[in-house]
Coordinates of C-alpha atoms and ligand atoms in Angstrom, one line a residue:
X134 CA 92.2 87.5 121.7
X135 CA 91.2 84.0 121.9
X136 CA 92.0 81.7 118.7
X137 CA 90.4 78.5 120.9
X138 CA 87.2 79.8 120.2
X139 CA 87.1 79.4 116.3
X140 CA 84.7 76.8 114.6
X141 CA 87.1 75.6 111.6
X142 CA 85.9 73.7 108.3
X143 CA 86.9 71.0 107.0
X144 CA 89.9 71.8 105.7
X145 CA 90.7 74.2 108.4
X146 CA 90.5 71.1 110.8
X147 CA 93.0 69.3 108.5
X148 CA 95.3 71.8 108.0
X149 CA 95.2 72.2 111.7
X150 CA 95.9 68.5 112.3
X151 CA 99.0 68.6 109.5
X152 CA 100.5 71.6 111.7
X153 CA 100.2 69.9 114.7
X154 CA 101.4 66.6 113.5
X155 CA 104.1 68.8 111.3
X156 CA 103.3 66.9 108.0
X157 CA 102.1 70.3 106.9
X158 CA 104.5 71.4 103.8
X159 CA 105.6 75.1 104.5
X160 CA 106.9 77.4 101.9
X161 CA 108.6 80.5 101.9
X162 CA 108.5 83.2 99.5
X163 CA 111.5 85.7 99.5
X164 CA 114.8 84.0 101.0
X165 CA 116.3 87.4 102.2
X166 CA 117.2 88.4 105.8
X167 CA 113.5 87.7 106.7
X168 CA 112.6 84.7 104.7
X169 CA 115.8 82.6 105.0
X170 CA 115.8 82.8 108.7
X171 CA 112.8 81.5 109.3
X172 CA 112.7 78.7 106.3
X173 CA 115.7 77.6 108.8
X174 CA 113.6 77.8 111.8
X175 CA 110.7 75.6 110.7
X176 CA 113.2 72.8 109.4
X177 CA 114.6 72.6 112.4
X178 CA 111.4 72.5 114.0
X179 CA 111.2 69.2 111.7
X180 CA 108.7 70.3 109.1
X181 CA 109.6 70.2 105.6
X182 CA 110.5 73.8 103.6
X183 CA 110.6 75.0 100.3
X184 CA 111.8 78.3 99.6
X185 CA 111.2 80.3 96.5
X186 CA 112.8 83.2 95.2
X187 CA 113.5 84.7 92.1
X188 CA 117.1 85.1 92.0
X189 CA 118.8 81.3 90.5
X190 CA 121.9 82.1 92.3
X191 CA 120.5 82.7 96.3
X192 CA 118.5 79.3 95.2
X193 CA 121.5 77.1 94.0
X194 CA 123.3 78.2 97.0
X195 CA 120.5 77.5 99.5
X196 CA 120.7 73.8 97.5
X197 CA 124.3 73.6 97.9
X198 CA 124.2 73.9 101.6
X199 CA 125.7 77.6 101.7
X200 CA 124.3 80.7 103.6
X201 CA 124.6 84.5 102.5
X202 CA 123.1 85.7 105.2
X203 CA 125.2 86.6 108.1
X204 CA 123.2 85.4 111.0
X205 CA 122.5 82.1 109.8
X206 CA 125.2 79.4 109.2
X207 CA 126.5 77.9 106.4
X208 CA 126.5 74.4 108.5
X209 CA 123.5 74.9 109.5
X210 CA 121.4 75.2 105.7
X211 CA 123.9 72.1 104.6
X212 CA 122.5 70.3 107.7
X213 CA 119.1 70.4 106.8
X214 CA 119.2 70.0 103.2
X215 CA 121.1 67.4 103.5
X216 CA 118.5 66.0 105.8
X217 CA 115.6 66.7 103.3
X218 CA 114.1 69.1 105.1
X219 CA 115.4 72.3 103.4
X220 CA 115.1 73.0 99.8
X221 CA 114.9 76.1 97.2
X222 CA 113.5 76.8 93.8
X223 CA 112.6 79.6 91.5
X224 CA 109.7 77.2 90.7
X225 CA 106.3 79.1 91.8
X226 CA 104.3 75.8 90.7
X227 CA 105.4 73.8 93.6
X228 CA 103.2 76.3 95.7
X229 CA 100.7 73.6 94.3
X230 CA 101.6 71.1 96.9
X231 CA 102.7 72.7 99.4
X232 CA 100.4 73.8 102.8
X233 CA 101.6 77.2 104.0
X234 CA 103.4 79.9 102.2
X235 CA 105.1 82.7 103.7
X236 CA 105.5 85.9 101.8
X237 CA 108.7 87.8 102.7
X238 CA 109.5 89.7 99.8
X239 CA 110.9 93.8 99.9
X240 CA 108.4 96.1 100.2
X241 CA 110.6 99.1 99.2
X242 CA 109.4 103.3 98.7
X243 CA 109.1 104.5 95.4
X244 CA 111.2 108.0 94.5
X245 CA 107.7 109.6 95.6
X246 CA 107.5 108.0 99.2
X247 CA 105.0 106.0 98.3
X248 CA 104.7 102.5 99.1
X249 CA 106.5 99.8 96.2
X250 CA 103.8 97.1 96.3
X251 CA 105.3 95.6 93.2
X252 CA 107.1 92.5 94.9
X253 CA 104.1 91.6 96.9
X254 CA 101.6 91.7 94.0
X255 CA 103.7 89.8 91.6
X256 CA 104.1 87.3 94.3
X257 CA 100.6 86.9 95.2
X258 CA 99.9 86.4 91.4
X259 CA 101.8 83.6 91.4
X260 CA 100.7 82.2 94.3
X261 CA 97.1 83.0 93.3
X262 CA 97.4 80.0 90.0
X263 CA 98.2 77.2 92.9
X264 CA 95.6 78.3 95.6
X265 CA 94.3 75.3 96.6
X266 CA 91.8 74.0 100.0
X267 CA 93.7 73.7 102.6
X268 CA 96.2 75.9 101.9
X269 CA 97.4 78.9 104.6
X270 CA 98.8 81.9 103.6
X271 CA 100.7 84.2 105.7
X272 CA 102.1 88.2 104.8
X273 CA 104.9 88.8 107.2
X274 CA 106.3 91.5 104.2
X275 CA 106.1 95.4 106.4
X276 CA 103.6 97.4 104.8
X277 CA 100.5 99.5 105.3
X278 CA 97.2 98.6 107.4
X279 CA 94.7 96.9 104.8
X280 CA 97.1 95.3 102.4
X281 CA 96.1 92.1 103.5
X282 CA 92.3 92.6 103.2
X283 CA 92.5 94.9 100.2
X284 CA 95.2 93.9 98.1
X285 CA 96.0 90.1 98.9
X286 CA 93.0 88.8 100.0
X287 CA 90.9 90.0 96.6
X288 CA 94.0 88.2 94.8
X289 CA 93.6 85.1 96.0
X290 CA 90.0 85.0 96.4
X291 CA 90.0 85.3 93.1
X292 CA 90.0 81.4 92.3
X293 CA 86.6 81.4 94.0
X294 CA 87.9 79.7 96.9
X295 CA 86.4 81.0 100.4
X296 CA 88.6 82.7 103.4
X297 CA 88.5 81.4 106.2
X298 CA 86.3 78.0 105.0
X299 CA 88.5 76.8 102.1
X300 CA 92.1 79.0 102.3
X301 CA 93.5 80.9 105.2
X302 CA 95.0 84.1 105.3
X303 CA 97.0 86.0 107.9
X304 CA 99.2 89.1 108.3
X305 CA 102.1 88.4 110.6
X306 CA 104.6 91.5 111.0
X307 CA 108.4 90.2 111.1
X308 CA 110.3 91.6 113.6
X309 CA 114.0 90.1 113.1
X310 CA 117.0 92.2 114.0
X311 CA 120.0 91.1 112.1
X312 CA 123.0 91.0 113.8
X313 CA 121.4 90.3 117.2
X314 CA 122.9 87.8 119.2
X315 CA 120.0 87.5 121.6
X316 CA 117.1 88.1 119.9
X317 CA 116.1 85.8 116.8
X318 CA 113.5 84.4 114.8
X319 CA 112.6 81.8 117.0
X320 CA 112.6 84.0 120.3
X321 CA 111.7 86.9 119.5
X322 CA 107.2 86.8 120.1
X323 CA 105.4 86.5 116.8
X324 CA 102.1 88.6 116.4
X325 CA 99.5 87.4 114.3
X326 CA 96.6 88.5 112.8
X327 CA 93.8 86.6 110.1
X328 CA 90.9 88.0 108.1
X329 CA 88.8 85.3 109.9
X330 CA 89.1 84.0 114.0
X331 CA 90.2 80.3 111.6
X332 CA 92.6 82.1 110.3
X333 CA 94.3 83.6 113.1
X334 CA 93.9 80.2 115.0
X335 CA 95.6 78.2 112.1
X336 CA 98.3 80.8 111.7
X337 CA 99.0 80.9 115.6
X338 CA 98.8 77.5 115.9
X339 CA 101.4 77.1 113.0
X340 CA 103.9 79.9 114.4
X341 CA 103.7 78.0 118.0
X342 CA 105.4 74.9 116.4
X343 CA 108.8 76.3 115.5
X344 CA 108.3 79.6 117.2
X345 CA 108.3 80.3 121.4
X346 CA 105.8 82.6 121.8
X347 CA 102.9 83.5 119.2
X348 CA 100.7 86.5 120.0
X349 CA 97.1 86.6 118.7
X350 CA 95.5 89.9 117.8
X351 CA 91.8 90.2 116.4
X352 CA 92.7 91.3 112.8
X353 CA 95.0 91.7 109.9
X354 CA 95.0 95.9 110.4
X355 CA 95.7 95.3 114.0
X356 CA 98.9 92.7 113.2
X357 CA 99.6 95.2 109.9
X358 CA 100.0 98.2 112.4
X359 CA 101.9 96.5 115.5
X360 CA 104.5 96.6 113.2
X361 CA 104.2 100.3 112.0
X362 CA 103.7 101.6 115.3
X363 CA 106.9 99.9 116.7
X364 CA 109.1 101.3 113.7
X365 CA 107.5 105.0 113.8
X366 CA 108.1 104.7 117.5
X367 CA 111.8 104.7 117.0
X368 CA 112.0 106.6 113.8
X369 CA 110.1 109.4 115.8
X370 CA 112.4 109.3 119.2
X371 CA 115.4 108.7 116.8
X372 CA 114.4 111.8 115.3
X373 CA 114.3 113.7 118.9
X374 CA 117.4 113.1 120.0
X375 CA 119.0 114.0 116.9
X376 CA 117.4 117.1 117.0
X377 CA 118.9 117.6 120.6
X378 CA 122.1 116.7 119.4
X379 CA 121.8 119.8 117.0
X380 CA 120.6 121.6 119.9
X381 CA 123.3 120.4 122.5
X382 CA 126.0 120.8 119.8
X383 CA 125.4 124.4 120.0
X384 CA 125.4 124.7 123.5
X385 CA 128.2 123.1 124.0
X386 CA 126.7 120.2 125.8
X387 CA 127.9 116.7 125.9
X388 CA 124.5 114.5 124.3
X389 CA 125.9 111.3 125.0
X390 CA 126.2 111.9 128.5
X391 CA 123.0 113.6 128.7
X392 CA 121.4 110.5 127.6
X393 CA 123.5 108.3 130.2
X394 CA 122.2 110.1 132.8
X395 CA 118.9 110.1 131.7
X396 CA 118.5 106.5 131.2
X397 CA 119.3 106.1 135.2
X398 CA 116.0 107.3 135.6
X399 CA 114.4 104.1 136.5
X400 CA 110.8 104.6 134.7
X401 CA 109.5 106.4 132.3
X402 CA 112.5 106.8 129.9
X403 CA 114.4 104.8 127.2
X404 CA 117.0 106.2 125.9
X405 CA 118.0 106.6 122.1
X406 CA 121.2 107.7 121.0
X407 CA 121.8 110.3 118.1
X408 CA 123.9 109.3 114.9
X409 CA 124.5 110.0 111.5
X410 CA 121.0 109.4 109.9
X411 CA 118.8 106.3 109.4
X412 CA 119.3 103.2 107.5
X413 CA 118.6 99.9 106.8
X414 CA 115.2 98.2 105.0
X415 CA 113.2 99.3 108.1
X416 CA 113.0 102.4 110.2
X417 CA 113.9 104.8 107.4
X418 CA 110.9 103.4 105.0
X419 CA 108.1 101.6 107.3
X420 CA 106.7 104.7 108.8
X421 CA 106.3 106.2 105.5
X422 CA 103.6 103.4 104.7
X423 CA 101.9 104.8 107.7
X424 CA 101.9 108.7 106.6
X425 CA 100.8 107.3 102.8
X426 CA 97.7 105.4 104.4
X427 CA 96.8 107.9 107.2
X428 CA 96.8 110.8 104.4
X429 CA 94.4 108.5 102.4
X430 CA 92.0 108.7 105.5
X431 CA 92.3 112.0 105.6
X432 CA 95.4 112.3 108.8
X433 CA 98.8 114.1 108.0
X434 CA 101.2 112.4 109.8
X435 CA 103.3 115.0 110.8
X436 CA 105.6 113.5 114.1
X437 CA 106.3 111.3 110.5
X438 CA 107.0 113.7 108.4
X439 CA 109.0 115.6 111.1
X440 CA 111.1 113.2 112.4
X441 CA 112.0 112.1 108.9
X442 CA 113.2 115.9 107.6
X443 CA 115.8 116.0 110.8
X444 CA 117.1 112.6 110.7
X445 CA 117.3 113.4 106.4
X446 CA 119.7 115.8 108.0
X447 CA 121.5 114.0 110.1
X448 CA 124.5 113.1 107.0
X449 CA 124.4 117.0 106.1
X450 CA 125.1 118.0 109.7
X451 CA 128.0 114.8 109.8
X452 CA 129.8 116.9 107.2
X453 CA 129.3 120.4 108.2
X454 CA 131.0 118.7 111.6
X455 CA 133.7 117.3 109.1
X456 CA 133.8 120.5 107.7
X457 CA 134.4 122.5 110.7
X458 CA 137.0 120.2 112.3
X459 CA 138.8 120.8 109.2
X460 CA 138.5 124.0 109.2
X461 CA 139.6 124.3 113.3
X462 CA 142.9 123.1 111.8
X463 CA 143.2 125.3 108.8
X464 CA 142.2 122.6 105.9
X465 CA 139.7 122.5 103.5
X466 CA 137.4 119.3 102.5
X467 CA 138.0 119.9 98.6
X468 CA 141.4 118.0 98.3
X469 CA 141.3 116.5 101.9
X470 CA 141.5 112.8 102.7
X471 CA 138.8 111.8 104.6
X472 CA 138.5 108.4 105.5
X473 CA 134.9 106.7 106.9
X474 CA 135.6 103.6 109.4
X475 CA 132.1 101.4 108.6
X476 CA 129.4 102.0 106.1
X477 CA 127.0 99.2 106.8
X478 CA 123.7 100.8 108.5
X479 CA 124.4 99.3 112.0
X480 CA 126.7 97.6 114.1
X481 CA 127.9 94.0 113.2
X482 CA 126.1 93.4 110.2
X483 CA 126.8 93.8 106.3
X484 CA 124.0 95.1 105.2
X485 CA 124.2 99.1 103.4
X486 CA 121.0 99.2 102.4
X487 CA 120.1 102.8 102.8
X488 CA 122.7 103.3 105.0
X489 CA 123.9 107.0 106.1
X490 CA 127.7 106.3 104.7
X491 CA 126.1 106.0 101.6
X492 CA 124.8 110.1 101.8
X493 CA 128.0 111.6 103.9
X494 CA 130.4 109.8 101.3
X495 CA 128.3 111.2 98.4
X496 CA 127.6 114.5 100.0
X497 CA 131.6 114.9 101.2
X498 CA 132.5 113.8 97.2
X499 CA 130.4 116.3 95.9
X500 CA 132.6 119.4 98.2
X501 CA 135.8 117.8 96.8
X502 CA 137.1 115.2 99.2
X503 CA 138.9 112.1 98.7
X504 CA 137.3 109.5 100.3
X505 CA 138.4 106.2 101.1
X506 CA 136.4 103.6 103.6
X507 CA 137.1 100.2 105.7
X508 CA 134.5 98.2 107.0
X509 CA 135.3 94.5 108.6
X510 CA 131.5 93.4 106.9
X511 CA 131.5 95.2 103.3
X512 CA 134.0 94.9 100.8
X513 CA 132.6 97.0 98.3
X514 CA 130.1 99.5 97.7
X515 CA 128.4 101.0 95.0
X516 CA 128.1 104.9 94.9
X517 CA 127.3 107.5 92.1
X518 CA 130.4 107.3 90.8
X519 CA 131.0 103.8 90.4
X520 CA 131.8 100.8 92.7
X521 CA 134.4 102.2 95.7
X522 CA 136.4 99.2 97.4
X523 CA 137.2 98.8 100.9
X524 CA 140.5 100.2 101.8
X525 CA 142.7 98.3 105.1
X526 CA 141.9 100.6 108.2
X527 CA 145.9 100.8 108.3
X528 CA 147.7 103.3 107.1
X529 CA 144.2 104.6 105.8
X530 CA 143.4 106.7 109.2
X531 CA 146.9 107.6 109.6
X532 CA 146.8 109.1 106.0
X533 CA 143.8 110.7 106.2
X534 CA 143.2 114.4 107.1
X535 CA 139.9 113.2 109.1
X536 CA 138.5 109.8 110.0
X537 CA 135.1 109.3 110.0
X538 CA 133.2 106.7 112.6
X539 CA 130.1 106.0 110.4
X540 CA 129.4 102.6 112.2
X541 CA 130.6 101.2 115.6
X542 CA 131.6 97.8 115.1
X543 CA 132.6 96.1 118.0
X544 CA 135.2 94.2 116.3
X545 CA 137.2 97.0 115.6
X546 CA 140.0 97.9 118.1
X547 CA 140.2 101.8 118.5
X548 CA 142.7 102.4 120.1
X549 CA 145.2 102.4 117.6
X550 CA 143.6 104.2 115.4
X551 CA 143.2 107.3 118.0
X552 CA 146.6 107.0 118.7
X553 CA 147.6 106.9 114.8
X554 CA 144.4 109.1 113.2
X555 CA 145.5 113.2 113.4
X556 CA 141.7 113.9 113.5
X557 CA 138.4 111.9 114.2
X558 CA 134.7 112.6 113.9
X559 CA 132.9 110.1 116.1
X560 CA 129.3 110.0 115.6
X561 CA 128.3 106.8 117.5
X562 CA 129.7 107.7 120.8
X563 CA 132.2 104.6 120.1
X564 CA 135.3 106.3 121.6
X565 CA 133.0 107.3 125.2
X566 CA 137.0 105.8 126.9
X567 CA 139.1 108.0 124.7
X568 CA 139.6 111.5 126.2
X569 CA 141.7 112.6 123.2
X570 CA 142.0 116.1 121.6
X571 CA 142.2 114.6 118.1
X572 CA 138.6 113.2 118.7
X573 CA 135.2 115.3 118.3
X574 CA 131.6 113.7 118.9
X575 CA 128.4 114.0 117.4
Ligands
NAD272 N1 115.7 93.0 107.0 C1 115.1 93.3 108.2 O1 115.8 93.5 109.2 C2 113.6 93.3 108.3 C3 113.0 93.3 109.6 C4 111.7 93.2 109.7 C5 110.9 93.3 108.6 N2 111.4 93.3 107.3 C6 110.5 93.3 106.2 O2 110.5 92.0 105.6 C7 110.4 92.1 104.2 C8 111.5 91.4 103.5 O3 112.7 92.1 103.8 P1 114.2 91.4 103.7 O4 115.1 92.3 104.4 O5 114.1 90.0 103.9 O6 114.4 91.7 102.1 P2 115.5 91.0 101.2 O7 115.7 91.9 100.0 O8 116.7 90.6 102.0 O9 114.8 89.6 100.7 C9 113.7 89.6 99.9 C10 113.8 88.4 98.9 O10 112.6 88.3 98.1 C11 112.9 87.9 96.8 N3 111.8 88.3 96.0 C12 111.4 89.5 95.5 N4 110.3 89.4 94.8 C13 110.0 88.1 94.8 C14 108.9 87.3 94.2 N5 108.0 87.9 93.5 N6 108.9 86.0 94.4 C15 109.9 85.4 95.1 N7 110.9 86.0 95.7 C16 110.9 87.4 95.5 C17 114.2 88.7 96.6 O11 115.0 88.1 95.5 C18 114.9 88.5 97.9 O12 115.8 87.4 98.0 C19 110.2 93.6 103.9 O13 108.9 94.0 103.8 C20 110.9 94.2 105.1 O14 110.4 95.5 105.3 C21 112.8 93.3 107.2

């Protein structure tokens, strides 16, 4: 798609000339993992940001120069408020002057798998009293094809104001991957999609100024589903591999290095590996946006629906593995220490947010076990029962009747703890050097 092409207004061509000249005021709605990250990235390309969010105390530390999220530094927000180019309030009025407004706020599932619009449509009714000429707003929040035109767009049209002649409006998916070293905001290529060819132009051409490599596509439904389509992709091959896990755990064959060998094929494969269920703000929720829109056109989406009931299973089959190990050594769960080494949802981050811990601690609770965790990222977590705190790793897995490997943090050092643990469950494959008897994989 070609964004040259577009004839823009008046105020399209001065919006257009602020971007390029980076006079353009940008704001961002929703400083979480999404929203902070790239506030950061467009004051360092030198424009000036305002972020807004409704929690006072992620806003007073943003002011003070202090970062909560993991992959961006502390130094790094001080550097740039302190330079004037970074600010925060909970202030929806200064949308007023500013040119661009990205929203980046949760777009959670109800109880009922249906999609939370909640934090999106209180957003864009606040953003809908300052909509002004000139002004370009941008939905980078995952959620299901048509939002854009049929939710957002009505909102801020509202004021009278034309799309695509007075205010712009885009959908841009946000792809970020916390906790990866190599791929971030800035590099990591940035689809976009408006309800008008001006609006897609304007929002590429304002992604290309902080941003390495902007990808135009010819709507918001196409830039809304780029983003589905690359979560249900994983959910769905997630989900087949765990199912061959099941299936290779019965025949007694070794998953992991069924996948090793695979992945040597040099086309025509990419390999996923098995684990103990989904997690995070992504994978486990996106595609369900899909299977609520696709049923609305009439479209079960059942590799959806499928892939979701076996990775749901994934914790339950985690403890019957528990269980059974147990078991193999003439113990019980109910009354047995087990101990779970990481909780967050992935690797080298912090974040539990539907995390599988969350369902094996619950799950192995509920049969009677005492469990205990350690986890280098999370101090805490909150379960049914209450808040449980973090435990040292040591003696903790030489206590235990069975540790857990929930989450394969590289900077743990194993070693020691399958020399000291009597029994571990690894279900990340991260003892593949250990050829112990006390360890049992996935
Ligand atoms: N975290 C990820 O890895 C990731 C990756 C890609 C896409 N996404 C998507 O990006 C969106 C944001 O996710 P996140 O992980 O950054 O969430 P988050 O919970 O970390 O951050 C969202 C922020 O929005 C704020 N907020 C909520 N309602 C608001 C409102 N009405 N006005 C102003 N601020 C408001 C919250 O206080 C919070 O600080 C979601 O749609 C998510 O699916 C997340």
């Amino acid at each position: 798609m070609t964004t040259e092409t577009a004839t823009l207004s008046t105020a399209a061509a001065q919006l257009s000339e602020k971007i390029a000249n980076k006079t353009a005021r940008v704001g961002i709605i929703g400083l979480g993992y999404v929203g902070l990250p790239l506030a950061v990235e467009f004051a360092k390309a030198g424009f000036s940001v305002t972020g807004i969010d409704l929690i006072e105390s992620k806003v007073e530390r943003i002011n003070a120069g202090d970062s909560y999220i993991q992959d961006i530094e502390s130094a790094e927000v001080a550097s740039l408020v302190e330079a004037g180019l970074l600010r925060a309030t909970t202030d929806f009025s200064v949308v007023a002057e500013l040119d661009t407004i990205n929203i980046c706020v949760p777009t959670p599932l109800r109880k009922t798998k249906d999609p939370d619009m909640s934090f999106i449509v209180s957003a864009c009714q606040e953003i809908a009293k300052f909509v002004h000429p000139g002004m370009l707003a941008i939905l980078e929040s995952t959620t299901y094809p048509g939002t854009t035109d049929e939710l957002v767009l009505p909102m801020l049209a509202s004021t009278g104001l034309q799309v695509g002649t007075d205010f712009f409006l885009c959908f841009s998916p946000e792809r970020v991957d916390p906790g990866n070293a190599r791929f971030q905001t800035r590099n990591i290529p940035k689809v976009v999609g408006g309800v008008t060819p001006a609006c897609t132009r304007l929002g590429a051409e304002f992604y290309a100024q902080a941003l390495e490599t902007v990808v135009p596509v010819s709507s918001t439904q196409v830039a809304e589903m780029v983003k589905l389509l690359e979560n249900t992709f994983r959910m769905i091959n997630i989900g087949l591999v765990n199912e061959l896990a099941m299936m290779c755990e019965r025949m007694s064959i070794n998953i992991w290095e069924v996948i090793d060998a695979a992945a040597t094929k040099p086309f025509g494969f990419m390999p996923f590996y098995p684990g103990p269920g989904l997690g995070g703000h992504c994978i486990p929720i996106d595609p369900f946006y899909l299977s609520w829109k696709s049923k609305q056109a009439g479209i079960e989406a059942r590799f959806i629906e499928l892939a979701g009931y076996i990775n749901g299973q994934m914790p339950h089959f985690v403890v019957e593995k528990v269980q059974n190990a147990l078991n193999d050594r003439g113990k019980a769960v109910k009354g047995s220490h087990v101990h779970i080494l990481g909780v967050a949802y992935k690797r080298d981050i912090d974040d539990v947010r539907e995390s599988p811990a969350l369902d094996i601690i619950h799950l192995l609770q509920r049969r009677g076990a005492k469990v205990t965790f350690s986890d280098p990222y999370v101090p805490s977590i909150r379960i049914e029962e209450g808040i449980l705190t973090a435990t040292d790793v040591f003696p903790a897995v030489a206590q235990a009747d069975v540790t857990v490997i929930v989450t394969d943090h590289a900077q743990v050092d194993y070693a020691p703890i399958v020399e000291k643990a009597p029994l571990i469950v690894d279900t990340r494959n991260a003892l593949r050097n250990f050829a112990a008897s006390n360890v049992i994989r996935l």
